[in-house]
Coordinates of C-alpha atoms and ligand atoms in Angstrom, one line a residue:
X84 CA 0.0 0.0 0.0
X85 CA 1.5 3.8 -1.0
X86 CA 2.4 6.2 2.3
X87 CA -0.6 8.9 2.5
X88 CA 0.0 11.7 0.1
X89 CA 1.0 15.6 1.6
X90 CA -1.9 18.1 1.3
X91 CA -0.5 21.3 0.4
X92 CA -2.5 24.6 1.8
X93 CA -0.8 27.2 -0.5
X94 CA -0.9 30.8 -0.5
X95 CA -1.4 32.9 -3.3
X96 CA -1.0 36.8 -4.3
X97 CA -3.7 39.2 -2.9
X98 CA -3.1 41.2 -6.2
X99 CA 0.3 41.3 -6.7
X100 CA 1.6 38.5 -8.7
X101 CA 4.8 39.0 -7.6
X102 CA 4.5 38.0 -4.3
X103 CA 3.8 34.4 -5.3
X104 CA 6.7 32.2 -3.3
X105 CA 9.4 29.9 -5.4
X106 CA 8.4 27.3 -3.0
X107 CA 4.7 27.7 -3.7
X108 CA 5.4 27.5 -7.4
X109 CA 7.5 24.6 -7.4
X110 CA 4.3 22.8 -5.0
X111 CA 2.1 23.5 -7.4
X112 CA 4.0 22.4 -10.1
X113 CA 4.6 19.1 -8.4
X114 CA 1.7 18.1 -6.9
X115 CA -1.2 15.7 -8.7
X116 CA -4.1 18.1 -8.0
X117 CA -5.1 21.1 -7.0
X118 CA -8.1 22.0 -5.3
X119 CA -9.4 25.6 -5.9
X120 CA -12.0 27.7 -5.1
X121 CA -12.7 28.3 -8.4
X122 CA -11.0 27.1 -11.1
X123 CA -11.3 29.4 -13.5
X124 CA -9.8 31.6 -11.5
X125 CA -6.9 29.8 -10.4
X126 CA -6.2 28.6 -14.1
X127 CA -5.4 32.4 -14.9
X128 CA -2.9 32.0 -12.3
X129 CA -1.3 28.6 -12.9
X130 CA -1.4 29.6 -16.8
X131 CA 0.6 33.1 -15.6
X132 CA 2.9 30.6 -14.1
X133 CA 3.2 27.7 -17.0
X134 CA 1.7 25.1 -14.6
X135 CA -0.3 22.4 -16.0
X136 CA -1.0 20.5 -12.9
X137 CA -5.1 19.8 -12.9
X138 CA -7.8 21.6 -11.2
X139 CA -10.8 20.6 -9.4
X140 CA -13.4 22.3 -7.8
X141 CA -13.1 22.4 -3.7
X142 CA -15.4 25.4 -2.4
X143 CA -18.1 26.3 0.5
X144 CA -21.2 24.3 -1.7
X145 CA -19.0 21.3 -2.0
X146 CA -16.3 21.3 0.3
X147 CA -17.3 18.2 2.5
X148 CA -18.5 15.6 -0.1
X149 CA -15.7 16.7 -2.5
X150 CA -13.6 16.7 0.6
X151 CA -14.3 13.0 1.2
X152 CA -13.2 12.5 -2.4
X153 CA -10.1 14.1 -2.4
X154 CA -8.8 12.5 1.4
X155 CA -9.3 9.3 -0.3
X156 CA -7.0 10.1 -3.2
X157 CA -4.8 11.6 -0.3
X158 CA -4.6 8.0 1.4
X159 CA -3.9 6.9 -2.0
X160 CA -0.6 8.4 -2.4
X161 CA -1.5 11.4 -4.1
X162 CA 0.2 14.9 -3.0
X163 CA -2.3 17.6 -3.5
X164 CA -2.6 21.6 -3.0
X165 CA -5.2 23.4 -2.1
X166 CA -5.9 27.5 -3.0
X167 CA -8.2 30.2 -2.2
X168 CA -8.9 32.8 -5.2
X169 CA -6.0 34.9 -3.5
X170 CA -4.5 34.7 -0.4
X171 CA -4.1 32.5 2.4
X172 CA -7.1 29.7 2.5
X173 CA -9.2 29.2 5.0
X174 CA -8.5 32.6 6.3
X175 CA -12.5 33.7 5.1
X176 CA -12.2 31.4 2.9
X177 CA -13.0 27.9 2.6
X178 CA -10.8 24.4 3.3
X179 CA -11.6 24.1 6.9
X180 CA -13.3 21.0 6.7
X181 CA -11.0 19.3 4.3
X182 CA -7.9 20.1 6.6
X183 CA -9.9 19.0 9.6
X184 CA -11.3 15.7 7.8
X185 CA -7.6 15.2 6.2
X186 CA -6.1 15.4 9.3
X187 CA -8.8 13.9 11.3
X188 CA -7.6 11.0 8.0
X189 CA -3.9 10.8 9.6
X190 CA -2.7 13.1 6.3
X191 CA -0.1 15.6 6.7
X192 CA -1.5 18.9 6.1
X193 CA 1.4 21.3 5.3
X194 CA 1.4 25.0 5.0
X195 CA 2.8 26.6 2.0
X196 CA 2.5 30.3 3.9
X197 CA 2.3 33.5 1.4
X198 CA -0.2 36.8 1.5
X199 CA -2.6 37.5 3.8
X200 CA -4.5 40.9 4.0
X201 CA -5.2 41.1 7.5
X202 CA -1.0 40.2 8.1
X203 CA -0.9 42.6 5.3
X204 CA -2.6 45.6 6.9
X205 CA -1.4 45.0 10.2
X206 CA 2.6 44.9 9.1
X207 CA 1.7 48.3 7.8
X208 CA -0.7 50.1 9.8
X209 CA 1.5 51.5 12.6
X210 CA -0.9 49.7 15.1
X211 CA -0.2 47.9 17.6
X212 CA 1.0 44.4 16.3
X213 CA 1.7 42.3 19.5
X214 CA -1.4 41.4 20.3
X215 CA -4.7 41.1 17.7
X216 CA -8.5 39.8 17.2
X217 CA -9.2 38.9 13.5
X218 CA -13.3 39.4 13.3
X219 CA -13.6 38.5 9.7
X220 CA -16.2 39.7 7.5
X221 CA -19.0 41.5 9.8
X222 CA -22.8 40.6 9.4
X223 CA -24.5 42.5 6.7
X224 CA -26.9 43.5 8.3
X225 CA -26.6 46.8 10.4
X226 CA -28.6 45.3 13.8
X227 CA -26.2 42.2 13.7
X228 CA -23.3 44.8 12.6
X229 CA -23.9 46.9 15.7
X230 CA -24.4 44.2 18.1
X231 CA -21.0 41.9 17.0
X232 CA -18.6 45.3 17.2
X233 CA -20.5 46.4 20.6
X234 CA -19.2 43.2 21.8
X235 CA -15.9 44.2 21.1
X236 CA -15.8 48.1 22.0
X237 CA -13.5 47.5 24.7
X238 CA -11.2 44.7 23.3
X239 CA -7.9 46.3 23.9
X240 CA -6.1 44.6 21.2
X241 CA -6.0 45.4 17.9
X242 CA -9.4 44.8 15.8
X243 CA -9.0 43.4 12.2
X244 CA -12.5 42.9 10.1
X245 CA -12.9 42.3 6.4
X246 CA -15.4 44.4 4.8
X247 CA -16.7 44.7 1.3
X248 CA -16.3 47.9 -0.2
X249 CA -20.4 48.8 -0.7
X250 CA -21.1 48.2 2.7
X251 CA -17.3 50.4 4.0
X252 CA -19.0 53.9 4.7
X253 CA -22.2 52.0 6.5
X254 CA -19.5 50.2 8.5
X255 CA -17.5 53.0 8.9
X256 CA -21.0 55.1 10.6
X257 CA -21.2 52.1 12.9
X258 CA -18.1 52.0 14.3
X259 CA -18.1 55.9 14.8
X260 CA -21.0 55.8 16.9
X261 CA -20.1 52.7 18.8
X262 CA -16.4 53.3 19.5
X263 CA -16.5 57.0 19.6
X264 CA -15.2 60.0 16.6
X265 CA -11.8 59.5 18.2
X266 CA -10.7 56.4 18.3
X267 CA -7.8 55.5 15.9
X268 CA -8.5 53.7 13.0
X269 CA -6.8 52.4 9.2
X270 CA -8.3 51.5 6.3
X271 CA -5.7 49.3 4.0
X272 CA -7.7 49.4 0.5
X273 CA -6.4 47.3 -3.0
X274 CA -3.3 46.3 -0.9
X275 CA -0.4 45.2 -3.1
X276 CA -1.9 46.3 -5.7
X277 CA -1.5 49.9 -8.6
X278 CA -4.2 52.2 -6.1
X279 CA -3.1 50.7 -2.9
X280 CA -4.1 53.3 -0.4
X281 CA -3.2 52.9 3.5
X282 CA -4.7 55.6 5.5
X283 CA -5.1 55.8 9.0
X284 CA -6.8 58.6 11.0
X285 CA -9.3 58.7 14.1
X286 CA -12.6 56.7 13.3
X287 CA -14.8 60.0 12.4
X288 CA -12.0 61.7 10.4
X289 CA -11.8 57.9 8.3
X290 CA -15.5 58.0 7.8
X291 CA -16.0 61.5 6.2
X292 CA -12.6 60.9 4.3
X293 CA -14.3 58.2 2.8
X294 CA -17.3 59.7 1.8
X295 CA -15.9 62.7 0.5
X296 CA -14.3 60.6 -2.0
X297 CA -15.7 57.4 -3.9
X298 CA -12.6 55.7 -5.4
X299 CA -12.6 55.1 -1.5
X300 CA -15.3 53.3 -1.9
X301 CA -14.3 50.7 -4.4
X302 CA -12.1 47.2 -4.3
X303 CA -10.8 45.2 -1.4
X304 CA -10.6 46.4 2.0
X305 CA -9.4 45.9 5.5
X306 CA -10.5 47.9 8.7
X307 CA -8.2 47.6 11.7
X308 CA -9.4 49.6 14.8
X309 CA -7.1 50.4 17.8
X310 CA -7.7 48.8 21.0
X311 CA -9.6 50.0 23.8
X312 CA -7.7 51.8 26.6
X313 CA -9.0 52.4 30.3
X314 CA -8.7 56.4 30.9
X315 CA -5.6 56.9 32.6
X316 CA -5.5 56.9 36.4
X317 CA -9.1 55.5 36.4
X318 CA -9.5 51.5 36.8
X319 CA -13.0 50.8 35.0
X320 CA -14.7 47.4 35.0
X321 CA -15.7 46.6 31.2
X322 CA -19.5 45.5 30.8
X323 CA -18.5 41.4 30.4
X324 CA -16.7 41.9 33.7
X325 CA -19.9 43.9 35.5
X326 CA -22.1 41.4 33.9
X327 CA -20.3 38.2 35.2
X328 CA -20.3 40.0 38.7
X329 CA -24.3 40.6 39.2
X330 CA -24.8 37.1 38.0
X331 CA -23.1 35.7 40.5
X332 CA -24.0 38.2 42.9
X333 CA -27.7 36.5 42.4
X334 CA -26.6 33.1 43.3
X335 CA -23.4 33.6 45.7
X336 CA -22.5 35.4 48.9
X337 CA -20.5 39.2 47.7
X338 CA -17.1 37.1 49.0
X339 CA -17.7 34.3 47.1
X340 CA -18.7 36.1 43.9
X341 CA -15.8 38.4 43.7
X342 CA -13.5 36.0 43.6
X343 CA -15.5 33.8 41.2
X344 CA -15.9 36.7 38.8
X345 CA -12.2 37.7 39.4
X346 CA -11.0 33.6 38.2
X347 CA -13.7 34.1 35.3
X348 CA -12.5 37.9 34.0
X349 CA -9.0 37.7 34.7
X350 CA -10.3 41.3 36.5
X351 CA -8.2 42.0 39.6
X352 CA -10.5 40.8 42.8
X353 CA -10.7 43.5 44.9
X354 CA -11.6 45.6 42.4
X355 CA -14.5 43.4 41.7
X356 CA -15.3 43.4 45.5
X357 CA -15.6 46.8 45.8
X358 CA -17.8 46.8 43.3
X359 CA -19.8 44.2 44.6
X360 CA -20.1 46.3 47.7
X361 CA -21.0 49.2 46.0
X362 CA -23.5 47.5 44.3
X363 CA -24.8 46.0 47.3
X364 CA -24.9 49.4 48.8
X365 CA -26.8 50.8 46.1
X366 CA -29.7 48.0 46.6
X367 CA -29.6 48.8 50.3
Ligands
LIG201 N1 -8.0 34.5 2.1 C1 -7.8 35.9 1.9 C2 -6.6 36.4 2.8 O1 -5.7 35.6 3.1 O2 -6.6 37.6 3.1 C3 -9.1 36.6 2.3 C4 -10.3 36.2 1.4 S1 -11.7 37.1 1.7 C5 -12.9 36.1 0.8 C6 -11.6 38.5 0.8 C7 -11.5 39.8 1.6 O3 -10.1 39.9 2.0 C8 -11.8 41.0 0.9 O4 -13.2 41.3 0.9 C9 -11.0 42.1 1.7 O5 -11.7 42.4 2.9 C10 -9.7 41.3 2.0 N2 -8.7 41.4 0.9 C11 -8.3 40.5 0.0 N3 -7.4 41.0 -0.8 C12 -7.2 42.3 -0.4 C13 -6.4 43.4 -0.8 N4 -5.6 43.3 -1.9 N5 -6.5 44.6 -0.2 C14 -7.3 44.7 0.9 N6 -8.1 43.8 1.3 C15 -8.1 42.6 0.7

C-alpha cells in the first residue's frame, strides 16, 4: 500500500503577482491536483505561471462531499494543494473542513505560507501588532453589525475585520458611533496592488474621508481599529466583567462572587469586591 500523500494549503497573491513564493510555485507544479475555489480563476494564475498541474473544484457548496473525495486520493498516495482565489485559504475562505477531515484521515497537512491581507494591513498600519483579534467579515446586516462590534468596543487589542467595499461607509457610521469619533482607525484598501491606499486617521475623520471621495469606496478592503484603553489613572470594569459580577452576585454570597468573577474575567478581585459592595450598597 502507497504512504498517504501531503496536502498542500498554498498561499497565493492578494493582487500582486509577484509575491507568489518559489516554494509555492514549485508545489504547485509538483503536486497531482489542485483544489481551488474556483477554477477558473486559479487557471489564470497557474497559466501566468506555466503550470499544467489539474484543477478541481473544492469550495463552501461542496467542500465536504468533495472533501471525502479528495482525502481518499490523499490515502492513496497522491500529493495535492489546495488555493483560495487569492490569499491564504481558510482565512475567510473555505478548506476548513477538508484540513480538519484530512487530518482527522492521519494526512499531513502542510502549510505553503504567502499573502494574507489582515497580516498585510497590520505589518503596515502603525498599530499595535503584539497582540490582535481577527473578526472577519461583519454581518451584513446593520442590527447584527452593531451588536457583533458592541461586543468588542472595549477589546484592547488590535481589531482586524474584512469588509466589502459597498457596505465600508455603512461600517464606517457604525463603528463611529459605537467606539466613539476619536478612536484610531486604518483602512488598507487594494493592498499590493496599482491604487493601494493605507490611511489611518481617528474613526470620524476615516468616515468622512471616505465619503468625501468614492474611489474610496471601491475594491478590497481591511478595517483595523485600535484597541480599547481604560482612561488613565481611572480603573473601569468593562461590561463582560460587570455582567459576570451581578450574575453571580444573584446566586453567591459578595465574598464568594468576587473571587468567582475575578477567576472568570482575569479582572483584579478587589476591584470586583468593591464593586460588589458598592453595588450591594446601592440595593440597600
Ligand atoms: N484568504 C484571503 C486572505 O488571506 O486575506 C481573504 C479572502 S476574503 C474572501 C476577501 C477579503 O479579504 C476582501 O473582501 C478584503 O476584505 C480582504 N482582501 C483581500 N485582498 C485584499 C487586498 N488586496 N487589499 C485589501 N483587502 C483585501
Amino acid at each position: 500500500m502507497n504512504a498517504p500523500g501531503t496536502l498542500y494549503v498554498v498561499a497565493t497573491p492578494i493582487g500582486n503577482l509577484e509575491d507568489i513564493s518559489a516554494r509555492a510555485l514549485r508545489v504547485l507544479r509538483e503536486v497531482k491536483l489542485i483544489a481551488a475555489e474556483d477554477t477558473r480563476h486559479s487557471a489564470r494564475l497557474l497559466q501566468h505561471f506555466g503550470i499544467n498541474t489539474p484543477l478541481t473544484a473544492c469550495h463552501e457548496h461542496n467542500e465536504r462531499e468533495q472533501g471525502s473525495r479528495l482525502i481518499q486520493r490523499l490515502l492513496g498516495g497522491d500529493d495535492m494543494a489546495l488555493v483560495s482565489d487569492a490569499g491564504t485559504p481558510l482565512i475567510s475562505d473555505p478548506g476548513y473542513h477538508l484540513v480538519r477531515n484530512a487530518r482527522a484521515a492521519g494526512v499531513r497537512v502542510v502549510p505553503v505560507p504567502g499573502a494574507c491581507a489582515l497580516i498585510a494591513a497590520l505589518s503596515a498600519s502603525g498599530l499595535p501588532s503584539d497582540r490582535f483579534v481577527f473578526e472577519g467579515f461583519l454581518p451584513a446586516r446593520s442590527t447584527a453589525r452593531r451588536q457583533r462590534l458592541q461586543a468588542v468596543v472595549e477589546e484592547p487589542r488590535t481589531l482586524i475585520f474584512y469588509e466589502a467595499p459597498h457596505r465600508l461607509l455603512e461600517c464606517l457610521a457604525d463603528l463611529r458611533e459605537l467606539f466613539g469619533v476619536e478612536r484610531p482607525a486604518v483602512l488598507g484598501r487594494e493592498l499590493t496592488k496599482t491604487f493601494e491606499t493605507i490611511k489611518g486617521a481617528p474613526l470620524g475623520e476615516l468616515h468622512d474621508w471616505v465619503a468625501a471621495d468614492s474611489n474610496q469606496q471601491r475594491g478590497e478592503c481591511v478595517l483595523l481599529i485600535e484597541g480599547w484603553q481604560a482612561p488613565a489613572g481611572e480603573e473601569t470594569l468593562s461590561a463582560e466583567a460587570l455582567r459576570v459580577l451581578d450574575l453571580l452576585l444573584a446566586e453567591l454570597p459578595l465574598k464568594r462572587a468576587a473571587a468567582l468573577a475575578a477567576e472568570i474575567t482575569g479582572v483584579r478581585k478587589n476591584l470586583l469586591y468593591q464593586q460588589a459592595l458598592e453595588r450591594q450598597k446601592a440595593e440597600d
